[in-house]
Tab-separated table of C-alpha atoms in Angstrom:
chain	number	residue	atom	x	y	z
A	305	MET	CA	92.391	204.154	327.981
A	306	SER	CA	93.471	200.561	328.478
A	307	LEU	CA	91.638	198.243	330.864
A	308	ARG	CA	94.803	197.891	332.978
A	309	LYS	CA	95.110	201.666	333.430
A	310	ARG	CA	91.399	201.982	334.169
A	311	LEU	CA	91.500	199.245	336.813
A	312	GLY	CA	94.758	200.601	338.230
A	313	ARG	CA	93.432	204.141	338.584
A	314	GLY	CA	90.170	202.941	340.109
A	315	LEU	CA	91.910	200.762	342.692
A	316	ILE	CA	94.424	203.495	343.555
A	317	ALA	CA	91.574	205.986	344.066
A	318	VAL	CA	89.643	203.553	346.267
A	319	LEU	CA	92.727	202.582	348.281
A	320	GLY	CA	93.725	206.224	348.690
A	321	ALA	CA	90.265	207.166	349.979
A	322	ILE	CA	90.190	204.167	352.358
A	323	PHE	CA	93.647	204.922	353.764
A	324	ILE	CA	92.866	208.629	354.229
A	325	LEU	CA	89.678	207.801	356.144
A	326	HIS	CA	91.570	205.160	358.115
A	327	TRP	CA	94.322	207.643	358.999
A	328	LEU	CA	91.820	210.320	360.060
A	329	ALA	CA	89.914	207.795	362.196
A	330	ALA	CA	93.123	206.543	363.818
A	331	ASP	CA	94.215	210.132	364.503
A	332	TRP	CA	90.869	210.881	366.150
A	333	ILE	CA	91.063	207.710	368.260
A	334	ILE	CA	94.609	208.476	369.440
A	335	ARG	CA	93.699	212.050	370.406
A	336	SER	CA	90.471	210.961	372.094
A	337	ALA	CA	92.329	208.318	374.141
A	338	ALA	CA	94.945	210.842	375.261
A	339	GLU	CA	92.326	213.438	376.236
A	340	LYS	CA	90.292	210.778	378.070
A	341	GLN	CA	93.283	209.947	380.219
A	342	MET	CA	93.770	213.659	380.919
A	343	ALA	CA	90.066	213.998	381.715
A	344	ASN	CA	90.336	211.200	384.286
A	345	ARG	CA	93.200	212.998	386.006
A	346	LEU	CA	91.286	216.282	385.900
A	347	ALA	CA	88.236	214.578	387.399
A	348	ASP	CA	90.329	213.175	390.282
A	349	ASP	CA	91.729	216.620	390.987
A	350	GLY	CA	88.287	218.204	390.645
A	351	TYR	CA	86.724	215.822	393.186
A	352	SER	CA	89.671	216.421	395.520
A	353	LEU	CA	88.949	220.147	395.280
A	354	LEU	CA	85.305	219.455	395.956
A	355	GLU	CA	86.210	217.502	399.096
A	356	SER	CA	88.374	220.371	400.300
A	357	LEU	CA	85.359	222.661	400.630
A	358	GLY	CA	84.294	223.422	404.177
A	359	TYR	CA	81.648	225.380	405.975
A	360	SER	CA	82.569	228.059	408.487
A	361	ASP	CA	80.735	229.146	411.591
A	362	ASP	CA	79.505	232.278	409.822
A	363	GLU	CA	77.699	230.083	407.314
A	364	GLN	CA	80.216	230.672	404.559
A	365	VAL	CA	81.746	228.067	402.273
A	366	THR	CA	85.505	227.932	402.715
A	367	PHE	CA	88.128	226.540	400.375
A	368	HIS	CA	91.393	224.984	401.571
A	369	GLY	CA	93.755	224.858	398.589
A	370	VAL	CA	96.624	223.575	400.672
A	371	HIS	CA	95.342	220.018	400.243
A	372	ILE	CA	95.781	220.226	396.414
A	373	SER	CA	98.897	219.128	394.546
A	374	SER	CA	101.732	221.637	394.569
A	375	VAL	CA	101.698	221.771	390.757
A	376	TYR	CA	98.711	224.119	391.059
A	377	ASN	CA	100.793	226.492	393.144
A	378	ARG	CA	103.720	226.786	390.708
A	379	ARG	CA	103.578	229.805	388.343
A	380	LEU	CA	102.189	228.983	384.885
A	381	SER	CA	102.830	225.288	385.470
A	382	GLY	CA	100.183	224.271	382.906
A	383	HIS	CA	97.878	222.926	385.641
A	384	TYR	CA	95.136	225.300	386.758
A	385	TYR	CA	91.858	225.333	388.601
A	386	LEU	CA	89.100	227.813	389.293
A	387	VAL	CA	86.596	227.179	392.118
A	388	LYS	CA	83.422	229.234	392.004
A	389	VAL	CA	81.124	229.385	395.027
A	390	ASP	CA	78.073	231.189	393.797
A	391	ALA	CA	79.677	234.298	392.246
A	392	GLN	CA	82.892	234.106	394.243
A	393	GLY	CA	85.890	232.658	392.404
A	394	TYR	CA	89.026	231.038	393.849
A	395	PRO	CA	91.709	230.654	391.110
A	396	SER	CA	94.805	228.520	391.527
A	397	PRO	CA	98.058	230.396	392.278
A	398	SER	CA	99.506	228.968	389.036
A	399	LEU	CA	97.137	231.191	387.003
A	400	LEU	CA	98.632	234.360	388.448
A	401	ASP	CA	96.232	237.056	387.301
A	402	PHE	CA	95.073	235.249	384.121
A	403	PRO	CA	91.239	235.225	383.909
A	404	LEU	CA	90.451	231.631	383.032
A	405	ALA	CA	87.315	231.533	380.880
A	406	VAL	CA	85.179	228.572	381.972
A	407	GLU	CA	81.750	227.290	381.063
A	408	PRO	CA	79.165	227.198	383.897
A	409	VAL	CA	77.365	223.886	384.505
A	410	GLY	CA	74.427	222.915	386.680
A	411	PRO	CA	74.479	220.754	389.806
A	412	GLU	CA	75.656	217.181	389.287
A	413	GLN	CA	76.730	218.034	385.744
A	414	SER	CA	80.150	218.031	384.108
A	415	MET	CA	81.583	219.409	380.891
A	416	LEU	CA	84.870	218.702	379.075
A	417	TYR	CA	86.002	221.346	376.602
A	418	HIS	CA	88.952	223.276	375.202
A	419	ALA	CA	89.916	226.777	376.197
A	420	ALA	CA	92.794	229.194	375.792
A	421	GLY	CA	95.161	229.498	378.733
A	422	PRO	CA	97.971	231.887	379.634
A	423	GLU	CA	100.171	232.836	376.657
A	424	GLN	CA	97.516	231.319	374.366
A	425	THR	CA	98.381	227.782	375.415
A	426	PRO	CA	95.682	225.200	374.568
A	427	LEU	CA	93.925	223.869	377.649
A	428	LEU	CA	91.695	220.898	378.296
A	429	VAL	CA	89.125	221.989	380.901
A	430	LEU	CA	86.801	219.840	383.000
A	431	THR	CA	84.051	221.661	384.897
A	432	LEU	CA	82.090	219.869	387.630
A	433	GLY	CA	78.851	221.211	389.124
A	434	ALA	CA	77.651	220.569	392.697
A	435	VAL	CA	75.661	222.032	395.550
A	436	ARG	CA	77.330	222.135	398.936
A	437	PHE	CA	75.960	223.705	402.093
A	438	GLY	CA	73.166	225.254	400.076
A	439	HIS	CA	75.554	227.005	397.679
A	440	ARG	CA	76.075	226.408	393.977
A	441	ILE	CA	79.589	225.141	393.302
A	442	ASN	CA	81.485	225.021	389.923
A	443	ILE	CA	84.968	223.520	389.966
A	444	SER	CA	86.989	223.858	386.745
A	445	VAL	CA	90.297	222.031	386.410
A	446	ALA	CA	92.519	222.623	383.344
A	447	GLU	CA	95.723	221.147	381.943
A	448	ASP	CA	97.998	222.384	379.206
A	449	LEU	CA	97.613	220.314	375.992
A	450	SER	CA	100.883	221.502	374.419
A	451	ALA	CA	102.889	218.490	375.544
A	452	VAL	CA	100.094	216.118	374.541
A	453	ASP	CA	99.766	217.845	371.163
A	454	HIS	CA	103.502	217.456	370.625
A	455	ASP	CA	103.317	213.736	371.395
A	456	ILE	CA	100.211	213.308	369.234
A	457	THR	CA	101.907	215.134	366.352
A	458	ALA	CA	104.900	212.811	366.613
A	459	ILE	CA	102.579	209.770	366.661
A	460	ARG	CA	100.581	211.258	363.786
A	461	VAL	CA	103.678	211.721	361.604
A	462	ALA	CA	104.956	208.223	362.391
A	463	TYR	CA	101.564	206.698	361.668
A	464	LEU	CA	101.275	208.705	358.446
A	465	GLY	CA	104.624	207.314	357.289
A	466	LEU	CA	103.520	203.781	358.159
A	467	THR	CA	100.194	204.352	356.369
A	468	LEU	CA	101.904	205.625	353.214
A	469	LEU	CA	104.287	202.662	353.268
A	470	ILE	CA	101.359	200.243	353.501
A	471	LEU	CA	99.437	202.211	350.843
A	472	PHE	CA	102.262	202.163	348.291
A	473	SER	CA	102.972	198.496	349.026
A	474	ALA	CA	99.292	197.683	348.487
A	475	ILE	CA	99.246	199.691	345.216
A	476	GLY	CA	102.346	197.851	343.986
A	477	LEU	CA	100.846	194.458	344.831
A	478	LEU	CA	97.536	195.368	343.195
A	479	ARG	CA	99.248	196.574	340.008
A	480	TRP	CA	101.173	193.315	339.858
A	481	ASP	CA	97.980	191.341	340.453
A	482	ILE	CA	96.101	193.310	337.764
A	483	GLN	CA	98.903	192.709	335.291
A	484	ARG	CA	98.889	189.007	336.156
A	485	ALA	CA	95.092	188.810	335.877
A	486	LEU	CA	95.096	190.551	332.477
A	487	ARG	CA	97.907	188.418	331.083
A	488	PRO	CA	95.449	186.024	329.364
A	489	LEU	CA	93.989	189.029	327.491
A	490	ALA	CA	97.463	189.918	326.210
A	491	THR	CA	97.788	186.311	325.033
A	492	VAL	CA	94.425	186.573	323.270
A	493	ARG	CA	95.543	189.800	321.583
A	494	ALA	CA	98.772	188.147	320.398
A	495	GLU	CA	96.795	185.174	319.080
A	496	LEU	CA	94.399	187.527	317.281
A	497	GLU	CA	97.393	189.177	315.604
A	498	GLN	CA	98.558	185.702	314.545
A	499	VAL	CA	95.077	184.981	313.182
A	500	ALA	CA	95.120	188.261	311.244
A	501	GLY	CA	98.559	187.416	309.881
A	502	GLY	CA	97.645	183.850	308.985
A	503	GLY	CA	99.754	182.302	311.773
A	504	ARG	CA	96.784	180.398	313.206
A	505	GLN	CA	93.108	179.888	312.571
A	506	HIS	CA	91.673	179.865	316.109
A	507	ILE	CA	92.255	181.466	319.476
A	508	GLY	CA	93.303	179.276	322.389
A	509	SER	CA	90.748	178.380	325.036
A	510	GLU	CA	93.033	178.897	328.097
A	511	VAL	CA	91.390	182.148	329.162
A	512	PRO	CA	89.445	183.298	332.252
A	513	ALA	CA	85.806	182.265	332.486
A	514	GLU	CA	84.683	185.877	331.935
A	515	VAL	CA	86.515	186.025	328.594
A	516	GLN	CA	85.642	182.505	327.462
A	517	PRO	CA	82.305	183.487	325.802
A	518	LEU	CA	84.057	186.235	323.825
A	519	VAL	CA	86.766	183.833	322.632
A	520	GLU	CA	84.144	181.272	321.640
A	521	GLU	CA	82.248	183.896	319.633
A	522	ILE	CA	85.426	185.022	317.867
A	523	ASN	CA	86.344	181.428	317.020
A	524	HIS	CA	82.821	180.866	315.758
A	525	LEU	CA	83.068	183.941	313.524
A	526	LEU	CA	86.469	182.842	312.225
A	527	GLU	CA	85.075	179.432	311.308
A	528	LEU	CA	82.049	181.067	309.698
A	529	VAL	CA	84.190	183.429	307.604
A	530	ALA	CA	86.469	180.580	306.483
A	531	ARG	CA	83.509	178.381	305.588
A	532	ARG	CA	81.749	181.130	303.649
A	533	LEU	CA	84.963	182.007	301.812
A	534	GLN	CA	85.399	178.400	300.778
A	535	GLN	CA	81.732	178.188	299.746
A	536	SER	CA	82.127	181.374	297.720
A	537	ARG	CA	85.120	180.017	295.876
A	538	THR	CA	83.432	176.712	295.253
A	539	ALA	CA	80.340	178.474	293.956
A	540	MET	CA	82.482	180.686	291.755
A	541	GLY	CA	84.202	177.665	290.239
A	542	ASN	CA	80.929	175.791	289.781
A	543	LEU	CA	79.320	178.790	288.107
A	544	ALA	CA	82.248	179.214	285.772
A	545	HIS	CA	82.096	175.534	284.851
A	546	ALA	CA	78.344	175.723	284.330
A	547	LEU	CA	78.657	178.716	281.994
A	548	LYS	CA	81.478	177.308	279.960
A	549	SER	CA	79.351	175.016	277.737
A	550	PRO	CA	76.577	177.586	277.087
A	551	MET	CA	79.254	180.105	276.165
A	552	ALA	CA	80.795	177.721	273.669
A	553	LEU	CA	77.352	177.259	272.145
A	554	LEU	CA	76.838	181.008	272.065
A	555	LEU	CA	80.140	181.533	270.256
A	556	ARG	CA	79.204	178.968	267.677
A	557	THR	CA	75.819	180.616	267.283
A	558	GLY	CA	77.577	183.777	266.146
A	559	GLU	CA	78.974	181.836	263.219
A	560	ASP	CA	75.488	180.905	262.030
A	561	PRO	CA	74.817	181.886	258.355
A	562	HIS	CA	71.747	183.819	259.479
A	563	PHE	CA	74.081	186.546	260.712
A	564	ASP	CA	75.770	186.950	257.309
A	565	GLY	CA	73.393	189.771	256.506
A	566	ARG	CA	74.039	191.494	259.863
A	567	PRO	CA	77.822	191.740	260.270
A	568	ASP	CA	77.433	194.485	262.889
A	569	LEU	CA	75.214	192.254	265.019
A	570	ARG	CA	77.613	189.339	264.632
A	571	ALA	CA	80.554	191.565	265.673
A	572	ARG	CA	78.757	192.768	268.800
A	573	LEU	CA	77.704	189.238	269.674
A	574	ASP	CA	81.239	187.978	269.204
A	575	GLU	CA	82.724	190.848	271.222
A	576	GLN	CA	80.442	190.336	274.218
A	577	SER	CA	80.767	186.557	274.027
A	578	GLN	CA	84.574	186.821	274.068
A	579	ALA	CA	84.462	189.156	277.084
A	580	ILE	CA	82.266	186.729	278.993
A	581	ARG	CA	84.502	183.824	278.003
A	582	HIS	CA	87.595	185.647	279.279
A	583	CYS	CA	85.942	186.246	282.634
A	584	ILE	CA	84.913	182.609	282.874
A	585	GLU	CA	88.440	181.397	282.068
A	586	ARG	CA	89.920	183.748	284.623
A	587	GLU	CA	87.601	182.585	287.391
A	588	LEU	CA	88.200	178.976	286.460
A	589	LYS	CA	91.938	179.508	286.733
A	590	ARG	CA	91.581	181.163	290.120
A	591	ALA	CA	89.387	178.347	291.339
A	592	ARG	CA	91.940	175.753	290.174
A	593	ILE	CA	94.821	177.582	291.828
A	594	ALA	CA	92.990	177.979	295.147
A	595	GLY	CA	91.621	174.453	295.065
A	596	ASP	CA	95.014	172.854	294.566
A	597	GLN	CA	96.493	174.399	297.681
A	598	GLN	CA	96.416	172.839	301.104
A	599	ALA	CA	94.494	174.701	303.781
A	600	ALA	CA	97.576	175.743	305.713
A	601	PRO	CA	97.154	177.994	308.743
A	602	ALA	CA	100.039	180.230	307.684
A	603	PHE	CA	101.765	181.272	304.503
A	604	ASN	CA	104.883	179.222	303.867
A	605	PRO	CA	106.546	180.789	300.796
A	606	HIS	CA	108.565	177.771	299.701
A	607	SER	CA	105.840	175.140	299.883
A	608	GLU	CA	103.152	177.486	298.504
A	609	ILE	CA	105.218	178.522	295.474
A	610	ILE	CA	106.159	174.898	294.776
A	611	ALA	CA	102.469	173.965	294.765
A	612	LEU	CA	101.675	176.979	292.578
A	613	LYS	CA	104.443	176.001	290.178
A	614	LYS	CA	102.914	172.546	289.710
A	615	THR	CA	99.506	174.064	288.991
A	616	LEU	CA	100.827	176.546	286.427
A	617	ARG	CA	102.964	173.934	284.684
A	618	ALA	CA	99.801	171.863	284.304
A	619	ILE	CA	97.918	174.871	282.896
A	620	TYR	CA	100.749	175.767	280.505
A	621	ALA	CA	101.660	172.205	279.690
A	622	ASP	CA	102.209	173.171	276.042
A	623	LYS	CA	105.238	175.312	276.949
A	624	PRO	CA	108.597	173.857	278.134
A	625	LEU	CA	108.862	176.123	281.171
A	626	ASP	CA	111.757	175.947	283.615
A	627	ILE	CA	110.586	177.702	286.806
A	628	GLN	CA	113.357	178.283	289.352
A	629	ILE	CA	112.265	179.103	292.907
A	630	THR	CA	114.196	180.720	295.738
A	631	ALA	CA	112.117	181.161	298.877
A	632	PRO	CA	112.611	180.589	302.633
A	633	LYS	CA	110.982	177.647	304.386
A	634	GLN	CA	109.329	179.561	307.200
A	635	LEU	CA	105.919	180.865	308.127
A	636	LEU	CA	105.069	184.473	307.310
A	637	HIS	CA	102.263	186.396	308.970
A	638	PHE	CA	100.543	187.453	305.784
A	639	ASP	CA	97.101	186.615	304.523
A	640	ARG	CA	97.642	183.447	302.556
A	641	GLU	CA	94.998	184.187	299.942
A	642	ASP	CA	96.406	187.644	299.263
A	643	MET	CA	99.900	186.247	298.842
A	644	MET	CA	98.611	183.487	296.579
A	645	GLU	CA	96.757	186.090	294.519
A	646	ILE	CA	99.945	188.155	294.090
A	647	LEU	CA	102.173	185.180	293.262
A	648	GLY	CA	99.544	183.498	291.120
A	649	ASN	CA	99.004	186.549	288.912
A	650	LEU	CA	102.722	187.358	288.593
A	651	LEU	CA	103.628	183.758	287.730
A	652	ASP	CA	100.648	183.439	285.402
A	653	ASN	CA	101.764	186.571	283.581
A	654	ALA	CA	105.339	185.244	283.411
A	655	CYS	CA	104.136	181.882	282.081
A	656	LYS	CA	102.256	183.630	279.271
A	657	TRP	CA	105.293	185.550	278.045
A	658	ALA	CA	108.269	183.388	278.987
A	659	ARG	CA	109.989	181.326	276.332
A	660	GLN	CA	111.578	178.774	278.664
A	661	ARG	CA	112.889	180.252	281.899
A	662	ILE	CA	111.178	181.916	284.876
A	663	ASP	CA	112.961	182.934	288.077
A	664	VAL	CA	110.910	183.434	291.231
A	665	GLU	CA	112.621	184.847	294.291
A	666	LEU	CA	111.082	185.692	297.670
A	667	ALA	CA	113.517	187.254	300.150
A	668	LEU	CA	113.197	188.701	303.650
A	669	ASP	CA	115.181	191.900	304.080
A	670	GLY	CA	113.357	194.199	306.496
A	671	GLY	CA	110.228	193.232	304.563
A	672	VAL	CA	109.127	190.763	301.931
A	673	ALA	CA	110.605	191.230	298.458
A	674	ILE	CA	109.102	189.197	295.595
A	675	ARG	CA	110.821	189.217	292.207
A	676	VAL	CA	109.444	187.351	289.211
A	677	ALA	CA	111.503	187.480	286.010
A	678	ASP	CA	111.140	185.718	282.665
A	679	ASP	CA	113.078	185.398	279.411
A	680	GLY	CA	110.207	186.721	277.288
A	681	PRO	CA	110.204	189.841	275.123
A	682	GLY	CA	109.667	192.121	278.126
A	683	CYS	CA	107.795	195.405	277.984
A	684	ARG	CA	108.728	198.757	276.546
A	685	SER	CA	109.445	201.414	279.112
A	686	ASP	CA	106.728	203.597	277.587
A	687	ASP	CA	104.111	200.938	278.286
A	688	LEU	CA	105.082	200.106	281.867
A	689	ALA	CA	102.763	202.761	283.299
A	690	TYR	CA	99.714	201.121	281.633
A	691	LEU	CA	100.290	197.596	282.931
A	692	THR	CA	98.154	197.974	286.044
A	693	GLN	CA	95.179	199.518	284.261
A	694	ARG	CA	92.285	197.081	284.455
A	695	GLY	CA	91.322	195.629	281.099
A	696	ARG	CA	94.319	197.194	279.373
A	697	ARG	CA	96.150	194.628	277.208
A	698	LEU	CA	99.331	195.692	275.467
A	699	ASP	CA	99.468	192.668	273.206
A	700	GLU	CA	96.210	191.144	271.956
A	701	SER	CA	98.021	188.149	270.502
A	702	VAL	CA	98.369	186.555	273.912
A	703	GLN	CA	95.292	185.250	275.657
A	704	GLY	CA	94.216	187.276	278.688
A	705	HIS	CA	91.994	190.065	279.837
A	706	GLY	CA	94.305	192.594	281.487
A	707	LEU	CA	93.159	192.175	285.093
A	708	GLY	CA	95.965	190.211	286.788
A	709	LEU	CA	98.529	192.980	287.330
A	710	GLY	CA	95.747	195.394	288.316
A	711	ILE	CA	94.660	192.975	291.044
A	712	VAL	CA	98.272	192.666	292.205
A	713	ALA	CA	98.555	196.469	292.375
A	714	ASP	CA	95.361	196.664	294.476
A	715	ILE	CA	96.549	194.029	296.966
A	716	VAL	CA	100.028	195.562	297.244
A	717	GLY	CA	98.451	198.957	297.856
A	718	SER	CA	96.293	197.545	300.670
A	719	TYR	CA	99.519	196.398	302.384
A	720	ARG	CA	101.142	199.790	301.777
A	721	GLY	CA	103.793	198.062	299.724
A	722	SER	CA	105.265	198.901	296.327
A	723	LEU	CA	105.016	197.332	292.871
A	724	ALA	CA	107.602	198.007	290.180
A	725	PHE	CA	108.106	196.753	286.633
A	726	GLY	CA	111.252	196.655	284.537
A	727	ARG	CA	113.523	194.441	282.518
A	728	SER	CA	115.414	191.504	284.023
A	729	LYS	CA	119.196	191.876	283.771
A	730	THR	CA	119.782	188.107	283.978
A	731	LEU	CA	116.981	186.740	281.796
A	732	GLY	CA	116.400	189.801	279.615
A	733	GLY	CA	112.606	189.635	279.852
A	734	PHE	CA	109.955	191.175	282.070
A	735	LEU	CA	110.699	191.742	285.767
A	736	ALA	CA	108.026	192.420	288.370
A	737	THR	CA	109.130	193.412	291.881
A	738	VAL	CA	106.792	193.541	294.886
A	739	THR	CA	107.895	194.854	298.272
A	740	LEU	CA	105.689	194.410	301.348
A	741	PRO	CA	106.420	195.670	304.871
A	742	LEU	CA	106.548	193.018	307.598
A	743	HIS	CA	104.728	195.198	310.136
A	744	ARG	CA	101.470	196.801	309.135
């Protein structure tokens, strides 16, 4: 899962939880405020009922309901009361015969609660406790909550819509902010792709402070890899140069008259010495080719092939070679060393076999197509399948060790490209065609 999706899902979950809790809290506050206002009205009516109590000459508590609001006299009006004097109850006329279930409370106590009224209507009930004239008094006043519930439901729906609008707006803004905050990482990824393709050698430093140490480490590793690669090539060239003179001495040693009596030993010594010499020459040639090139950050086909042409003409100075090049002057996102290895081996092979003319073409047509043709003798169709076998040489008369085309085949395979051999229709000699996809 990407970092953007992970952050987005986490923030949406947190925002959703916060807004749900906020909505529930607001709903509770709205309902509590409405019921508090109702409770105040019920308390006023309850104390009015308490003041209406009297005491008769026969020492009985009397109740005068005529002093109460007329809403308690209208049938099922939604406003009810029940006055209890000891065990005697005095219900409001609005209750008709409905037995209002109330909770008893002690003297100087009060209780606010919900109860079911006539026709199962929800009621808010306030019960007040008192002692008057030596009698225990409970006055319960109730009001229908249906109208309040209807208003609260309307407020609840409106507030829910407003909450969802704010929630989705906040999610949209946060997604935009996350995308904006992660934009430097997308830039780093694009620059890493350019580094992998040879388009640049370092990653830019315009990144957030949290990512800066990672970028610095990557740049340090890139510099370390480049330095070690250069050191490896230099060491390879130095080693080849250092072994060249001892090898020449070893070859001459094989011609010593002391070996005349051991022709088998001389043959084995000569065979192994020649194999070592071929390897040394090959590594020397690779070191010269790599050392003559400029350390360009990207592979430019035209300039790289021109430089390679100069190197090979110097190596094959004894042959009057005419090397024609057709290549675009633009940067390609390919590993420069791999491309130089492919072109170097193909051109080196062409230089060995060409009589005078070599055509090199690099074209972009949905991919990279490299064609190297020469006017040499070419190769028989029966032998084409053996050209990429390491160490396999079809003609021992030409100097070489049969590794170049095998290396090309390995590199082309790593790019999931194709390598084909045939005969050039224009020059009549050998034709090697390499096709590499642009996107890997």
